[in-house]
Coordinates of C-alpha atoms in Angstrom, one line a residue:
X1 CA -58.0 -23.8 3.7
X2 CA -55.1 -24.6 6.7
X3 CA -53.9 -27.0 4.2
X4 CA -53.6 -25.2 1.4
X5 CA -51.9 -22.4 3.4
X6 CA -49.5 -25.3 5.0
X7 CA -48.8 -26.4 1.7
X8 CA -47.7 -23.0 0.5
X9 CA -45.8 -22.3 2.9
X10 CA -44.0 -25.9 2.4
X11 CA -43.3 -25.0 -1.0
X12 CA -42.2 -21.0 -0.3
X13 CA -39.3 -22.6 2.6
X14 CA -38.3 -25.2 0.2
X15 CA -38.4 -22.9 -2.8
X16 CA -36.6 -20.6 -0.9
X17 CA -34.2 -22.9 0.9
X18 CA -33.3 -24.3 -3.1
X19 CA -32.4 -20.3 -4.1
X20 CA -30.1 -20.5 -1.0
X21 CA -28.2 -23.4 -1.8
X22 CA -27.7 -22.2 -5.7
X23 CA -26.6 -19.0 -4.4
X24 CA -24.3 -20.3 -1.9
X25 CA -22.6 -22.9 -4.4
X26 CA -22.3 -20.2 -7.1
X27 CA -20.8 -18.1 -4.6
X28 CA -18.6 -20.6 -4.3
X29 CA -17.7 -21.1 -7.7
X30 CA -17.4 -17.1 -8.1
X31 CA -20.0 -17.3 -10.4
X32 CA -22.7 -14.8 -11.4
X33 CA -26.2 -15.2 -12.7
X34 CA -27.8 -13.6 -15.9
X35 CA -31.5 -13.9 -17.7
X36 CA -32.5 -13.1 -20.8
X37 CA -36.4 -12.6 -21.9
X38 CA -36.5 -13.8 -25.4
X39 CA -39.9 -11.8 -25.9
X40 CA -38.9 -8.5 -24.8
X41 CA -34.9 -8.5 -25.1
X42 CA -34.4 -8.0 -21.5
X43 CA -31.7 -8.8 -19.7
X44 CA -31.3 -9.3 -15.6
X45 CA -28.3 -9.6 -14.0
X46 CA -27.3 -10.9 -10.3
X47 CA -24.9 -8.5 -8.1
X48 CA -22.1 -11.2 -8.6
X49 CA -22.6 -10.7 -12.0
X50 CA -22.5 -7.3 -12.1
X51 CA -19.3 -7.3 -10.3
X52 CA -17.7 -9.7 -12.4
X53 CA -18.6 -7.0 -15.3
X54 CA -17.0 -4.1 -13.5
X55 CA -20.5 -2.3 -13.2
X56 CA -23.0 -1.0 -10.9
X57 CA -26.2 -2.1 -10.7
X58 CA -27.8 1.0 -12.9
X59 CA -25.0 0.7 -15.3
X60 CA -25.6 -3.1 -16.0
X61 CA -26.9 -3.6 -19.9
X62 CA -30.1 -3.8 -20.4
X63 CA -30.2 -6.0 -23.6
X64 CA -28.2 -7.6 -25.9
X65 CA -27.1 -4.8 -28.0
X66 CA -25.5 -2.6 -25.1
X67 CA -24.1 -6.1 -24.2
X68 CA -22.4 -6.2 -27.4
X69 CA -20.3 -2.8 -26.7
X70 CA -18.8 -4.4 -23.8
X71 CA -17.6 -6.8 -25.6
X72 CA -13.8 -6.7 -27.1
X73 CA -14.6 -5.8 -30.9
X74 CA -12.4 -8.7 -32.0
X75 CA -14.7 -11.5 -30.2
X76 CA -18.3 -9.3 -30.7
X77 CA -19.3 -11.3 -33.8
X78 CA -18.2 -15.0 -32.2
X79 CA -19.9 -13.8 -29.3
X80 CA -23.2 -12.7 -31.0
X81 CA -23.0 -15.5 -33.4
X82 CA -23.1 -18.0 -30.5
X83 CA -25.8 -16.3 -28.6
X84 CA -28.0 -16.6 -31.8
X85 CA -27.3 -20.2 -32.2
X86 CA -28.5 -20.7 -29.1
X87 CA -31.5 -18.3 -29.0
X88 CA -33.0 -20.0 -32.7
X89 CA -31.7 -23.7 -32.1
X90 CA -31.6 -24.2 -28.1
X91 CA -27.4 -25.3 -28.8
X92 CA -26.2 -24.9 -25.3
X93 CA -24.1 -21.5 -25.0
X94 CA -20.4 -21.4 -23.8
X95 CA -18.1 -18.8 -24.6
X96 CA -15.0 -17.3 -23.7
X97 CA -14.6 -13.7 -24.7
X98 CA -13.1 -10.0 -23.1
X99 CA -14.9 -7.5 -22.1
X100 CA -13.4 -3.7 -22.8
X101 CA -14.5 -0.3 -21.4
X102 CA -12.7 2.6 -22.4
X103 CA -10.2 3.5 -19.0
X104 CA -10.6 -0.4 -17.6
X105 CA -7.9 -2.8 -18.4
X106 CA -9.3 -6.3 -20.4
X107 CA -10.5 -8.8 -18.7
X108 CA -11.6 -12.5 -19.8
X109 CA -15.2 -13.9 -19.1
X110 CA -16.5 -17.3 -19.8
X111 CA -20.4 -17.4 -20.4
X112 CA -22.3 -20.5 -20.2
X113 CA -26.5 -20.6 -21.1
X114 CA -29.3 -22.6 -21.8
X115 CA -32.9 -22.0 -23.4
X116 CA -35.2 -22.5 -20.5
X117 CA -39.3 -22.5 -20.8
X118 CA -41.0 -20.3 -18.0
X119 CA -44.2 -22.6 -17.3
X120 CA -45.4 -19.9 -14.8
X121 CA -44.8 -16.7 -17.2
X122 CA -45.6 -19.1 -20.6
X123 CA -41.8 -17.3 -21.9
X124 CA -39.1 -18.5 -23.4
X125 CA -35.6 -17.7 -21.2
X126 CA -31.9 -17.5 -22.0
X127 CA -30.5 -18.7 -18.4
X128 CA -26.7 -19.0 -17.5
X129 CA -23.9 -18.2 -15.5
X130 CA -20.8 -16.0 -15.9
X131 CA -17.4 -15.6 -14.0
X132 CA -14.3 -14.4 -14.8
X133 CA -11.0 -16.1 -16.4
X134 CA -8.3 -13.4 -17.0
X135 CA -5.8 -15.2 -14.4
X136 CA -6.2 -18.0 -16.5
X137 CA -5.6 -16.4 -19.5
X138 CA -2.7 -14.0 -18.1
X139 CA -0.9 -18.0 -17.4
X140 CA -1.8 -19.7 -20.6
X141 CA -0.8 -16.5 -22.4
X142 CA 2.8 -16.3 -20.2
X143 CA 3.3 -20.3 -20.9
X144 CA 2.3 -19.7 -25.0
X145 CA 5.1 -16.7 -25.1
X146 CA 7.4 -18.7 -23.4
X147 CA 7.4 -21.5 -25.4
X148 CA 7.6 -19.4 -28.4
X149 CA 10.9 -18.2 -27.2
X150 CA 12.3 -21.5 -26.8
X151 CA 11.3 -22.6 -30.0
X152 CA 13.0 -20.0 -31.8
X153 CA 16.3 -20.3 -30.1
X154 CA 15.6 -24.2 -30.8
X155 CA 16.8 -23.7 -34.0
X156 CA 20.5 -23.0 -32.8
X157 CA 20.6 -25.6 -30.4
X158 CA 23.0 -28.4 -30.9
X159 CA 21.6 -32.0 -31.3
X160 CA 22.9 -35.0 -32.2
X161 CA 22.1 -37.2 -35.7
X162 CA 21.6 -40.4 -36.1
X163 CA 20.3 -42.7 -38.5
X164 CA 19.7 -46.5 -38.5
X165 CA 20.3 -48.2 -42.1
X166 CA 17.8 -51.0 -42.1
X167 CA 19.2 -53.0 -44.8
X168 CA 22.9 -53.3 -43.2
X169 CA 21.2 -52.9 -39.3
X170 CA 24.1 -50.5 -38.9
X171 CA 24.0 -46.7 -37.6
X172 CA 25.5 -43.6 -38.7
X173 CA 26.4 -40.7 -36.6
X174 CA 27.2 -37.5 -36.9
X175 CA 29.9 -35.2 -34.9
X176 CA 27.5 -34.4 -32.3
X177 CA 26.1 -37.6 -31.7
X178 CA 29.3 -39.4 -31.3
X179 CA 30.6 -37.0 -28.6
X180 CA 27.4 -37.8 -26.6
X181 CA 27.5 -41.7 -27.3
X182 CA 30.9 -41.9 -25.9
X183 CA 32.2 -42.8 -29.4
X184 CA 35.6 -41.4 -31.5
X185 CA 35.2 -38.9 -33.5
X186 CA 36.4 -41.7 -36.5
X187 CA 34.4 -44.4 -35.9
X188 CA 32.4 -45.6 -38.9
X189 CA 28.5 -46.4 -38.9
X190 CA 28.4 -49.1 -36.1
X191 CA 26.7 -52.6 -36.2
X192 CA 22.9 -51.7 -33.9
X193 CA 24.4 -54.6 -31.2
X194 CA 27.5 -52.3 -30.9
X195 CA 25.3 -49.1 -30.4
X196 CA 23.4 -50.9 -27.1
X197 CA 25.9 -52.0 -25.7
X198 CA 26.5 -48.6 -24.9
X199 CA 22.9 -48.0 -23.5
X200 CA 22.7 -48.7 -19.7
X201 CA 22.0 -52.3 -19.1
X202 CA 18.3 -52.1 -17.5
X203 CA 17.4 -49.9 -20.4
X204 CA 18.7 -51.7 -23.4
X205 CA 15.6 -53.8 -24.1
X206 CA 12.7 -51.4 -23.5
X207 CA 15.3 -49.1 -26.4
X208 CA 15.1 -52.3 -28.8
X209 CA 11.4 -52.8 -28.4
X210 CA 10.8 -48.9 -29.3
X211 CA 13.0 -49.3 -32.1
X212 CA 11.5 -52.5 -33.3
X213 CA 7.4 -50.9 -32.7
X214 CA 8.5 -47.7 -34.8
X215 CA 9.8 -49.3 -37.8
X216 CA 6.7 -51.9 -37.8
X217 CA 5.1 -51.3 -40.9
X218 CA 1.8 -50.6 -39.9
X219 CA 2.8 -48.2 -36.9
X220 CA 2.9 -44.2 -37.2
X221 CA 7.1 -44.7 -37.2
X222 CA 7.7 -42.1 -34.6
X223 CA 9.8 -43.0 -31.8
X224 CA 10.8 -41.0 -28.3
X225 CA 12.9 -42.3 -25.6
X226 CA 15.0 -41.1 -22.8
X227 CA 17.4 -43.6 -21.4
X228 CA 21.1 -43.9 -19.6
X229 CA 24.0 -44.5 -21.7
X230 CA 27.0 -45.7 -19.3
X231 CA 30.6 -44.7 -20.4
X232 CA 33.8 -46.7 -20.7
X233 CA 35.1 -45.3 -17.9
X234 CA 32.0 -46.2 -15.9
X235 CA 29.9 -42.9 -16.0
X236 CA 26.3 -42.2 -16.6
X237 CA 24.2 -39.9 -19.1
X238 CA 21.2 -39.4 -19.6
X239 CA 19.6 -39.0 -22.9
X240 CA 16.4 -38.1 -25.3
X241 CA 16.4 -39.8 -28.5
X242 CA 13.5 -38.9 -31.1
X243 CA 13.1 -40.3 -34.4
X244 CA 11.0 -41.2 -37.6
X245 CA 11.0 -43.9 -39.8
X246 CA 11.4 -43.7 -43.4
X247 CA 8.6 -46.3 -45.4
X248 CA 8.4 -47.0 -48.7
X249 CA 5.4 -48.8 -50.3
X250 CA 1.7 -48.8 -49.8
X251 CA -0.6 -50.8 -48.0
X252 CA 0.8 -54.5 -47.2
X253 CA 4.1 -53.6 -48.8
X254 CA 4.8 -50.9 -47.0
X255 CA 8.5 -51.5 -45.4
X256 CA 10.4 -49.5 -43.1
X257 CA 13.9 -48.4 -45.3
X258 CA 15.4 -46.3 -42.1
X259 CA 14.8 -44.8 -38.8
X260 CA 16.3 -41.2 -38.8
X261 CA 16.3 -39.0 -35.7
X262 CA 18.4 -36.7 -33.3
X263 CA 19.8 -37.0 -29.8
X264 CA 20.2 -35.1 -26.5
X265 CA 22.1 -34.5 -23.3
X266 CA 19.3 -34.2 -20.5
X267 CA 21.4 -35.4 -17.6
X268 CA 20.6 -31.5 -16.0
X269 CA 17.0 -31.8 -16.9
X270 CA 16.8 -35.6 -14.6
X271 CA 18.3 -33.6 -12.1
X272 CA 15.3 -30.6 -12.3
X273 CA 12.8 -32.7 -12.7
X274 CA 11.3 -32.1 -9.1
X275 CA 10.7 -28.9 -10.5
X276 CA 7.6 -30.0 -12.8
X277 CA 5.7 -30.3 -9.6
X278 CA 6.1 -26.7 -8.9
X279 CA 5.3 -25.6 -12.0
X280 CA 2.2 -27.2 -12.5
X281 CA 1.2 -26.6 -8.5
X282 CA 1.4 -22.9 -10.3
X283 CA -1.5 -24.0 -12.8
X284 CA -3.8 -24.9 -10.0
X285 CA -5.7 -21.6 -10.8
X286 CA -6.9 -22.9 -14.3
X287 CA -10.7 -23.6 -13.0
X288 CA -14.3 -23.5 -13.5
X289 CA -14.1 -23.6 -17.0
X290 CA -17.2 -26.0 -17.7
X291 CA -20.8 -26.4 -15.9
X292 CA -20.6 -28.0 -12.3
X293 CA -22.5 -30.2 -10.4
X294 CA -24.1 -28.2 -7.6
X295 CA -24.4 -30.0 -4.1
X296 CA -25.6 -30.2 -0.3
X297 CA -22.9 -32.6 1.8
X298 CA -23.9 -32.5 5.3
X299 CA -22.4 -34.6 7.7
X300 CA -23.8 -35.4 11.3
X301 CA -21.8 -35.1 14.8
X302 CA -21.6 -38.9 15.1
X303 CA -19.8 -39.1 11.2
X304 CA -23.3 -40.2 9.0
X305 CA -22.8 -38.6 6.0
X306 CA -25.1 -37.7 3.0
X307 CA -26.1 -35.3 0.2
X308 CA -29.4 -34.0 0.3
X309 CA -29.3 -32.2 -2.9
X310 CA -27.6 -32.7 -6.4
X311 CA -28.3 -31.3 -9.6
X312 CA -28.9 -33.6 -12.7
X313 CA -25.7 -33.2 -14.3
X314 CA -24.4 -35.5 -11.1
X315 CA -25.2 -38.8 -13.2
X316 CA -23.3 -37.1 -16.7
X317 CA -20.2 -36.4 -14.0
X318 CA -20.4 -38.8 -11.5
X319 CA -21.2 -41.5 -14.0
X320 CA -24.4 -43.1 -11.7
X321 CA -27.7 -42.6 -11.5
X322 CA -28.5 -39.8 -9.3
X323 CA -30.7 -41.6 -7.2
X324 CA -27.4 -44.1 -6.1
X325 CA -25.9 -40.8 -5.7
X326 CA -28.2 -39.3 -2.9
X327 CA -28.9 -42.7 -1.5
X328 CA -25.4 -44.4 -1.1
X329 CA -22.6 -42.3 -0.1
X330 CA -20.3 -45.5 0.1
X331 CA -20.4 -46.0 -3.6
X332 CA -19.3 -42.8 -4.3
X333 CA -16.3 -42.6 -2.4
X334 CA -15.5 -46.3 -3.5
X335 CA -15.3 -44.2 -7.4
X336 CA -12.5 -42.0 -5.8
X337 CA -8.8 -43.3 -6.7
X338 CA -7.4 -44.8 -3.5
X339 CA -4.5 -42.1 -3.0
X340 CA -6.8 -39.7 -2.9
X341 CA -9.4 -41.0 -0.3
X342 CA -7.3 -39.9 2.5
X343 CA -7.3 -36.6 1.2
X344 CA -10.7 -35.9 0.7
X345 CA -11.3 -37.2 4.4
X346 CA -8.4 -35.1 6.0
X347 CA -9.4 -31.7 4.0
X348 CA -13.3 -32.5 5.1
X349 CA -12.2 -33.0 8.5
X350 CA -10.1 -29.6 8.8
X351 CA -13.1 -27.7 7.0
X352 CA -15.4 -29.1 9.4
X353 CA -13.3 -27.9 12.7
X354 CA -12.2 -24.7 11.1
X355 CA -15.1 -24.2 8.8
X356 CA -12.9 -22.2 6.7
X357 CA -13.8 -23.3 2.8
X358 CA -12.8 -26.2 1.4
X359 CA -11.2 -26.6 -2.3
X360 CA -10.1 -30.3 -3.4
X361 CA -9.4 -31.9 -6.5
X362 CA -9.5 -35.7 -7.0
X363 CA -9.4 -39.0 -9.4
X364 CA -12.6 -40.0 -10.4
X365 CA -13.4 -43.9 -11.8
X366 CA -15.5 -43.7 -14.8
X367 CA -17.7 -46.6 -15.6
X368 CA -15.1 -47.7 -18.8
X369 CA -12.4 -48.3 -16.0
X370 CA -10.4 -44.9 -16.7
X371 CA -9.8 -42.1 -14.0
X372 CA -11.0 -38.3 -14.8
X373 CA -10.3 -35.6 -13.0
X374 CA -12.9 -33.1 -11.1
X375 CA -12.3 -30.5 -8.3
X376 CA -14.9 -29.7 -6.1
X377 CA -15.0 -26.5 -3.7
X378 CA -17.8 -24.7 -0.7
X379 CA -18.4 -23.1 1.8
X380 CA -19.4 -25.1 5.1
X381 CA -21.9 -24.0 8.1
X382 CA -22.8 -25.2 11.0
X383 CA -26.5 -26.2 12.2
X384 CA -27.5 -25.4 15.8
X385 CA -28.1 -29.0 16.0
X386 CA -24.1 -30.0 15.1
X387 CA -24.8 -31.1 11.5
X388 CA -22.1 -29.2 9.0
X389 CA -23.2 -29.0 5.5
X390 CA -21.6 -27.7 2.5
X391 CA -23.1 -26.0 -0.3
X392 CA -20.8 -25.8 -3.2
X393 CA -20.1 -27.5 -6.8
X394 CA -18.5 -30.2 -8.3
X395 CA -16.3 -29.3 -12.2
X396 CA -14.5 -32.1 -14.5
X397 CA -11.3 -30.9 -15.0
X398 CA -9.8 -33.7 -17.2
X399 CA -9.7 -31.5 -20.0
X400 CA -7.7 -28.9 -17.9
X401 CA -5.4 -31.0 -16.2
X402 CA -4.5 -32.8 -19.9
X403 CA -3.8 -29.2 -21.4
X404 CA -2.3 -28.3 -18.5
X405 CA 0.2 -31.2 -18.4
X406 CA 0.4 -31.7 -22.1
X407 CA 1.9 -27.3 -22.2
X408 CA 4.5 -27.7 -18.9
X409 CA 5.8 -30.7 -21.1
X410 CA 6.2 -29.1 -24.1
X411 CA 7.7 -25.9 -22.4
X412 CA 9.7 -28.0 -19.8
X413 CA 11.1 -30.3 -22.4
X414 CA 12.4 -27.3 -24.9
X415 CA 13.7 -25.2 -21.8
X416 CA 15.8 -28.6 -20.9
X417 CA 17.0 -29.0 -24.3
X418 CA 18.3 -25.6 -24.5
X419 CA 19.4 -26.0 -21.4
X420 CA 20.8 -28.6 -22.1
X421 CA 23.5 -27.8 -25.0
X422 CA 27.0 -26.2 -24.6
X423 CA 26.6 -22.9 -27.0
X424 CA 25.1 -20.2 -25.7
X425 CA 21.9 -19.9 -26.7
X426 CA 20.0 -16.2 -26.0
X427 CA 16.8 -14.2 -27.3
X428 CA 16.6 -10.1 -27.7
X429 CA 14.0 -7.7 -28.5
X430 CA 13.9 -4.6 -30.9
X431 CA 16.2 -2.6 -28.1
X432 CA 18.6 -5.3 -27.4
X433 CA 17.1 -6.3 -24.1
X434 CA 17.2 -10.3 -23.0
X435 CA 14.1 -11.9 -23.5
X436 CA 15.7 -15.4 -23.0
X437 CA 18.9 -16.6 -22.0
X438 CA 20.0 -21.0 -22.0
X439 CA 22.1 -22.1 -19.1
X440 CA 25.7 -21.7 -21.0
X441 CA 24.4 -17.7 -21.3
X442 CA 23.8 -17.2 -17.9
X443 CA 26.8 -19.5 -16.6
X444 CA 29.2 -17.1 -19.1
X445 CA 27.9 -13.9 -17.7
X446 CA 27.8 -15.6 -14.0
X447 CA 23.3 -14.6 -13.6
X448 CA 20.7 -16.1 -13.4
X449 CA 18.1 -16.6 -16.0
X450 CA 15.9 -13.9 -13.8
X451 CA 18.2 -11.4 -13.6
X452 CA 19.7 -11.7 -17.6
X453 CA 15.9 -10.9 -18.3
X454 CA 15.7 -7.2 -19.4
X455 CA 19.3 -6.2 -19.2
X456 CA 20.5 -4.3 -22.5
X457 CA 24.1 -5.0 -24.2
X458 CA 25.6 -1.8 -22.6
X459 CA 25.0 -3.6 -19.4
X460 CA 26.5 -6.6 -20.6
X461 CA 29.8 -5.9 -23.0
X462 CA 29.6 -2.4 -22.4
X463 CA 32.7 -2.0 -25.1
X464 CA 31.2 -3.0 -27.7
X465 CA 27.5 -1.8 -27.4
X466 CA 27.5 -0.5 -30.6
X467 CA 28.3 -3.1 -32.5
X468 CA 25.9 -5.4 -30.8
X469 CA 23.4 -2.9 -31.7
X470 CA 24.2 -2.7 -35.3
X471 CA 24.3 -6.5 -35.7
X472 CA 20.9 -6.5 -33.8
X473 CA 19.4 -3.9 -35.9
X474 CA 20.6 -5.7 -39.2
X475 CA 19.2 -9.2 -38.0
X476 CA 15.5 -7.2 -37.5
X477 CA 15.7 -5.7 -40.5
X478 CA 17.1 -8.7 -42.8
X479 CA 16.0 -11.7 -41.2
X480 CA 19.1 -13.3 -41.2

């Protein structure tokens, strides 16, 4: 009978030492907790979860269908048609939706779950997690406005033409492009040898290999290129060239027939380009937007280091078999790129002596020889004996950090070509305010982009107000 009460007592510490370490990582992760009894209906919700909903604890919903009217109207059915798919055919859940209460501003949740079988209560459970996203969304829906903007006033910006005539290997130009190629306003379509001459010497041939791979009959014929173009009188330019090529033909016979495209000044943006670390440093909050690996890192006074715990998913993310994981701590930091391993092992070190928590995103090796991204945060604490362990969780961000890059590109590359042009190029609203103003605006009116932002014409050309509003009023109302 001792042993059976030993035993039970083993299995209540490590039972309740496992519910520690989940709630400590989810913590963490600012997470919350949620169950769902498939028999009854019921739903359960953790304090963090409640929280994350805006509620108390005797105002938390009960079951699905009081669930539902928390939910924005515009993403109830998505949301209910997901739950379903995962309550009749186990499909894992994961949602993003808002959540609306009359007198509470919006705010964005993403919802993971998976069907789980209760061997103790023979019941069928809807288990997952929830935390909330509305910083996330408040930046991607900034970045998505922004770049709207600058594609509409796009269309007035002034690029240069170009096209290559494939049978003559000579290339035309228009007005524009001549004046940024260095060339006379005269000058007839010049021989392709001519043209690269023109491009800087230690970028001519990587230009005549992307010309030569776009017009190759069996490539997608799109070419992009930035390169410096050096002057007669010995100065440089930078430029972006983008282009298409022209086939004609099917199959084997397909043949390139030209290579049209347009041409830019981005000498300013080469000169800002210290800024895209800045920008996408302000992205950093874009997390926790997939299930995470949840983990115990202790490490010992004299430096030994292991994890006694990780969940299951650690050989999906990781990319080993979770037993390596636990058992060789070496091969795991061998899988972390090798500008990053000093890091990891200064931030560990300050957590440690601080034991403030610790938030780090790295380069992962993948078994295929490519590098993902993950970011792992905790929280660390201290043992009477020395040991510091950290309970916390472990997310792959690739996705993220590709959408992330792939949006500041787009938005930094159009902001740079506007700001790039000579005209001035500006966006208004309904009441004449500045939405967006190019660098030849703001250099006329002698402000900055910020402080353009929200100013009316009578601020601006206070004399002719009215006929600014007028024109304004008739471009609204026609279009044009």
């Amino acid at each position: 009978m001792h042993t059976d009460i030993d035993e039970r007592a083993r299995a209540e510490a490590t039972l309740q030492a496992e519910r520690l370490r989940l709630q400590l990582a989810l913590e963490a992760a600012q997470m919350g907790t949620w169950a769902q009894d498939l028999t009854t209906g019921r739903l359960e919700w953790s304090d963090r979860a409640g929280s994350i909903l805006g509620l108390p604890a005797e105002g938390l919903p009960g079951d699905q269908d009081t669930l539902l009217t928390l939910i924005h109207p515009d993403d109830r059915d998505r949301f209910h048609q997901a739950v379903t798919r995962t309550q009749e055919g186990g499909e894992a859940l994961a949602i993003e939706c808002r959540l609306c209460r009359p007198g509470v501003n919006i705010r964005w949740v993403a919802v993971w779950g998976k069907l789980s079988q209760d061997s103790v209560l023979s019941g069928r459970q809807l288990i997952g997690v929830i935390t909330e996203i509305s910083d996330r969304k408040k930046v991607e829906e900034a970045l998505r406005e922004r770049e709207g903007w600058a594609r509409s006033a796009m269309q007035v910006g002034r690029l240069g033409a170009w096209r290559i005539q494939i049978d003559t290997n000579h290339v035309e130009m228009d007005k524009r492009m001549r004046e940024i190629w260095g060339e006379p306003q005269d000058a007839r379509p010049l021989p392709m040898d001519k043209v690269l001459e023109r491009v800087h010497p230690e970028d001519r041939d990587r230009v005549a290999t992307a010309v030569e791979e776009a017009m190759k009959p069996d490539s997608e014929g799109t070419y992009e290129i930035d390169c410096r173009l050096r002057w007669n009188d010995g100065s440089e330019r930078w430029v972006l060239a983008n282009g298409r090529a022209e086939f004609e033909g099917q199959g084997i016979a397909r043949q390139p027939v030209s290579l049209v495209g347009t041409l830019l000044d981005i000498t300013d943006r080469k000169q800002l380009e210290t800024l895209l670390r800045e920008k996408l440093r302000q992205l950093e909050q874009l997390n926790d937007n997939v299930p995470a690996i949840v983990y115990r890192y202790v490490r010992q006074p004299d430096g030994q280091e292991y994890f006694s715990h990780l969940s299951e998913n650690a050989k999906d993310i990781f990319g080993m078999p979770l037993q390596t994981c636990l058992e060789d701590v070496a091969a795991l930091w061998g899988r972390i790129h090798p500008d990053d391993v000093s890091v990891m092992q200064n931030s560990i070190a300050d957590s440690a002596r601080t034991l403030r928590p610790w938030k780090q995103q790295l380069r992962w090796a993948t078994p295929e020889g490519n590098y993902k991204w993950l970011e792992a945060k905790s929280a660390p604490q201290r043992q009477p004996n020395g040991d510091i362990f950290w309970d916390g969780v472990v997310v792959d961000i690739t996705d993220r950090k590709d959408s992330e890059l792939a949006l500041q590109e787009s938005v930094h590359r159009q902001e740079q070509i506007l700001n790039s042009v000579q005209d001035m190029v500006f966006c208004k609203d309904s009441h004449s305010r500045v939405m967006y103003a190019n660098q030849a605006t703001c250099h006329y009116f002698g402000m900055t982009s910020e402080n353009l932002k929200g100013l009316e014409d009578v601020s601006l050309n206070p004399e002719n107000t009215n006929q600014y509003r007028q024109d304004d009023l008739e471009v609204f109302q026609t279009g044009q």
